[in-house]
Amino acid sequence: MSNTKLKSVDVVVVGSGVVGSIMSMELASAGLSVVCLERGRSFDVNTDFYKPNVYDELKFDRHSDIFQNLARDTITFRNNNAQTALPMREMGAFKPGEMVGGTAVHWGGNARRFLPHDFEMRSRIEQRYGKSFIPEDCNLQDWGITWDEVEPYYDQFEHIFGVGGKSGNLNGEIQAGGNPHEGSRSREYPNPPTRPSYEGRLFADAASSLGYVPFQGPTAAMTQDYRNLYRVQMLECARGGFCSSHVCAQGAKANPLTSVHPALARQPTFELRPLCNVLRVNKDSTGKKATGVTYIDARGNEVEQPGSIVVLGAYCFSNTRLLLLSGIGIPYDPRTGKGVVGRNYSYQQGGSVHVFFDDREFNPFIGGGQLNTSIDEFNGDVIDRGPLGFIGCAYVNTSARGAAPIKGKVVPPGTPRWGGEWKKAVAHNYRRNMAITIHGTCLSYQHNYLDLDPTYKDAYGLPLLRMTFDWNDNELRMMKYLDERCTEIGRALNGSGLGGKNKGTHFGITGYQSTHNVGGAVMGSNPWTSVVNKYMQSWDVSNLFVVGGSAFPQNPANGPTETIGMLACWAADAIKENYVRNPGSLV
Amino acid sequence: MTLSDNLIGASYVYLLEPEVRFLEAAVEHLIPTDELGPGARDAGVVVYIDRQLASSWGVHGRMYRGGPWMEGTPQQGYQSRFTPQEVYRIAISEIDQHCKTAFGRPFAQLAGDRQLRLLKQLEKDEIALPSLSSKFFFDLLWRNTDEGYFADPLYGGNRDKVGWKLLGFPGLPTSEYRRLVTSSEPYHAEPVSVLDVQTGKVPVDAEGFPKHVIIKRDR
Ligand SMILES: Cc1cc2nc3c(=O)[nH]c(=O)nc-3n(C[C@H](O)[C@H](O)[C@H](O)COP(=O)(O)OP(=O)(O)OC[C@H]3O[C@@H](n4cnc5c(N)ncnc54)[C@H](O)[C@@H]3O)c2cc1C
Ligand code: SF4
C-alpha cells in the first residue's frame, strides 16, 4: 500500500448518485475543477444493461451486482438500545446502490415534491394544535428553508429529470386535473402527465365518490421523448414492468446515468474516479477547515485528494458515517439528547390495502414507470389531525405496478403460506387484485439514531454504521387511520374481498420496504439541533457540504429523491453564487 | 414427452444425491402438482436450488460474513454463521437423521402425509435439529422454492414457464405495452422468457422486444 498525495482541486465530490452527479455538473459547468470519487464501478447503459437481460426479476430484485456489496460494507441494526445490533448480512428492507450513478439507477421514478407544510412541520403543528400535541420524545424540526425559497430549484431538478405531470397549483391558481394540495409552482411540468390505467380509473371513480380529488401522480419516467436541461436525450417509457429495482434499458427512466453523467463527461474541468472508497474527510490543524479526503483506490493504494471544497453526496448512511469517522460535528448521544451527528435518523411508513375481484381481470404486468393515480387529501395539513391524535400524513395511490411473478403475487387473507390451496389462490388472484398504497411520514425520535458500531468492521477495518430504529405509536396510529380510509375506498370498488399488508409493530430489515433512509446529518437553523445549515454547509467545517436525504430532519410522505435533487441544485447554487466569492459561513 | 421425462435436471453441481431426493419430495409439497399444472419438482425447482447454491449467493459472496454470530431477533434477518450451501447440507442431513431415528427411513422415503406433517413442524420450529433452527431452514427452502418456480427459466427452474402460465404472466414485455397500459381488456399471451430470447427461440423486433403469440380466450 502506497500513500499518494494528489494535486489540489476546487471541489472534491464523494458519491456519483443524484447528489454527486448534479452537484458535479453544476459546479464544473461554473468553471470549477471537480473530482468525483465513487466506490462503485462505471457502467455503460448500452453495453451493461440491455434487453432481454434487464427483464430478470431474480437478478435485479435479489442478487444484483449494482447494489451495495455488503461483504465490504454494511450497517448493523437493532430495534432499541437494550439489544445488540447485528450486521445486515443480506439486502432486505432497503437497497442502496454501489455504482457510478448511485442508487437511483435502479429507483422507481416516483418524483414528487414535498409540500410547503413539510418544511415547517414543527411550526405548523404547534400553531394549529399547540406544543403539547407533539410527543415528548419526538424531535420534530423545521428545515430552515421555505417553499418559496426552494421552488425554483424543484423546477430546475424537474427539468433535469424530465418529470411528467399536471400542475394542480400554477402561480397560486388551482388547476383542474392536477393535485389541488400541492405547493404553488412557477411553471408547468416539463412533460405531460401519464394517462390512467384501468386500475387507476377504478380508483379515481371510487375516490371521487368519497369526495377526494384524484390526479395522475408525477413520474420521472418519460411520458414523451425528452431532451433535458443538460441537453441529454431520454425516450418515452415503454410500460414493460421490471421497473423499480431494475435498470431501464429503454433510456426512459431519469436517473444520474441517463440524465446527468453523459453531459458531465463532456465537462473539461470534471474528472470521475470510480472504484475509489473514501475513508474520511481530512481537516487542518484548526479542525474548522476540510483539506480534502482520503480514499483507497482500485489497486488498494491510500490516496489523499486535497480540495478547497468537499461535498458529501454518499447517501444517508455514508454521509453520516464519514462525519463520524472524520470526527466532524458532535456525535449524538441518546442518553443526554446532546450532539447532532447521527441524530434524527428516520425512514418511511408504508402499507397497502388489496382489493380482490372475482369478475374483473387486470393486466398487472403492464406498467412501471410510476404510472399512478393518487389522492392527496391525507397529505400535508389538509385534514384536521387534532381529533385523530397523531402527527403525520400520507399520499395514497394505485399504480400500474408491472407486478413481477416472484414478488408481485398477492393472496387473500387466510390463504395458507404454501401448498395446493396457496397455489390455487395465487393462480386465481394474480390478475384479479389491485392495490391501494399508502406512503406516509415518519417522524424522528430521541431513541432512533445512527452511530458507529462497537464490534463490527468493514473491509477496511473501520467500524460499521449502527442503526437503532423502531416504529413509534404515533406512526402506528396514523397507519391505522389511513388503513381505515383506504379500506373505505376499497369497499367503494365493490370487489369480492379485501386484504392488507401489515408490517407489524416493530421495524425489521427483511423484506423490501423502501430505500428512503433519511436523517443523521440534518439541516436546520440551530447548530445545536442540526449538522448543516440551510445551504447544506457544515456548521463546524465551513468548506464541507453534506447533501442528501441525510439532511431531512424527519421524513415527509412524498418520497425523498425529488427533494434530494432539489437540495443538490440549491446547495450548488449557494456554492457557486455566494460561497466561491466569499468563502466562509453562508448564514 | 411430459415434463418429468425431460431430465435436464439430471446433473447437479452442488447437491448430493440424498439431498436431491429430499428436496424433490419436499418442494413437491410446497407447490404440488395438481389440475392447474406441474408442481415444483417437475418445474425444476431442485435444479434451480442447486444452481443457486453453486452461485456466489450460495457462499454469500456479496453478503456480510464477519462474526461474531448471534441468533438475533426476527427483525434482524439472516444471522446464521452458515452460508446457504452449508445451511442446506447441514439441515438436510440432520432432518434425514431425525427421520431415520423416528421412523426408520430418510424423509424422501416416508409416506406423503407424514412428509407433509414434518414440513409443518419444521416451519413451526417444532423439530429440534442439533445445529440450526428448523424454521430457519424451512423459510429459506420456501423462499428458494417460490423463486425457482417463478424466476426466469434461465436459472433452471420454472421449466417450460409453468409458473408464468399458472399466473397468466406473459414474461418479457412487447412494444405494445405502452399502448395497452390504459386498456381494460385482459391480455393473454404465451409467455416469453429471457432464456427464449437468448437461445434464439423467440425473435425480437428492432427495439429488442419479443413478439407475443396472443392466446384467444372465450369471455
Ligand atoms: C428499488 C428502489 C426504488 C426507489 N424508488 C424511489 C422512488 O420511486 N421515489 C423516490 O423518491 N426515491 C426512490 N428511491 C430512492 C432513491 O434511489 C434515493 O433517494 C436516491 O438514489 C438518493 O440519491 P443520493 O445521491 O443521495 O444517494 P445515492 O444515489 O445512493 O448515491 C450515493 C453514491 O455514493 C457512493 N458512496 C457511498 N459511500 C461512499 C464512499 N465511502 N466512498 C465513495 N463513494 C461512496 C455510493 O456507491 C453511491 O453511488 C428508490 C430506491 C430504490 C433502491
Ligand atoms: S417501465 Fe418505463 S421507466 Fe420503467 S424500465 Fe420500463 S421503460 Fe423504463
Coordinates of C-alpha atoms and ligand atoms in Angstrom, one line a residue, chain A residues 221 237-243 248 250 252-253 367-369, ligand 2:
Chain A
A221 CA -40.2 8.0 -16.4
C237 CA -41.4 4.9 -21.2
A238 CA -42.5 1.5 -22.7
R239 CA -44.5 0.4 -19.6
G240 CA -42.9 -3.0 -19.7
G241 CA -42.7 -3.7 -16.0
F242 CA -39.4 -4.9 -14.5
C243 CA -39.0 -1.2 -13.4
C248 CA -34.2 0.8 -17.6
Q250 CA -35.3 1.9 -22.7
A252 CA -36.8 6.2 -20.3
K253 CA -36.2 6.4 -16.5
G367 CA -47.0 -0.8 -16.2
G368 CA -44.0 0.5 -14.3
G369 CA -42.5 4.0 -14.9
Ligands
SF4_2 S1 -41.4 0.9 -17.3 FE1 -40.6 2.7 -18.4 S2 -39.2 3.6 -17.0 FE2 -39.6 1.5 -16.2 S3 -38.0 0.3 -17.0 FE3 -39.7 0.2 -18.5 S4 -39.3 1.8 -20.0 FE4 -38.0 2.2 -18.3

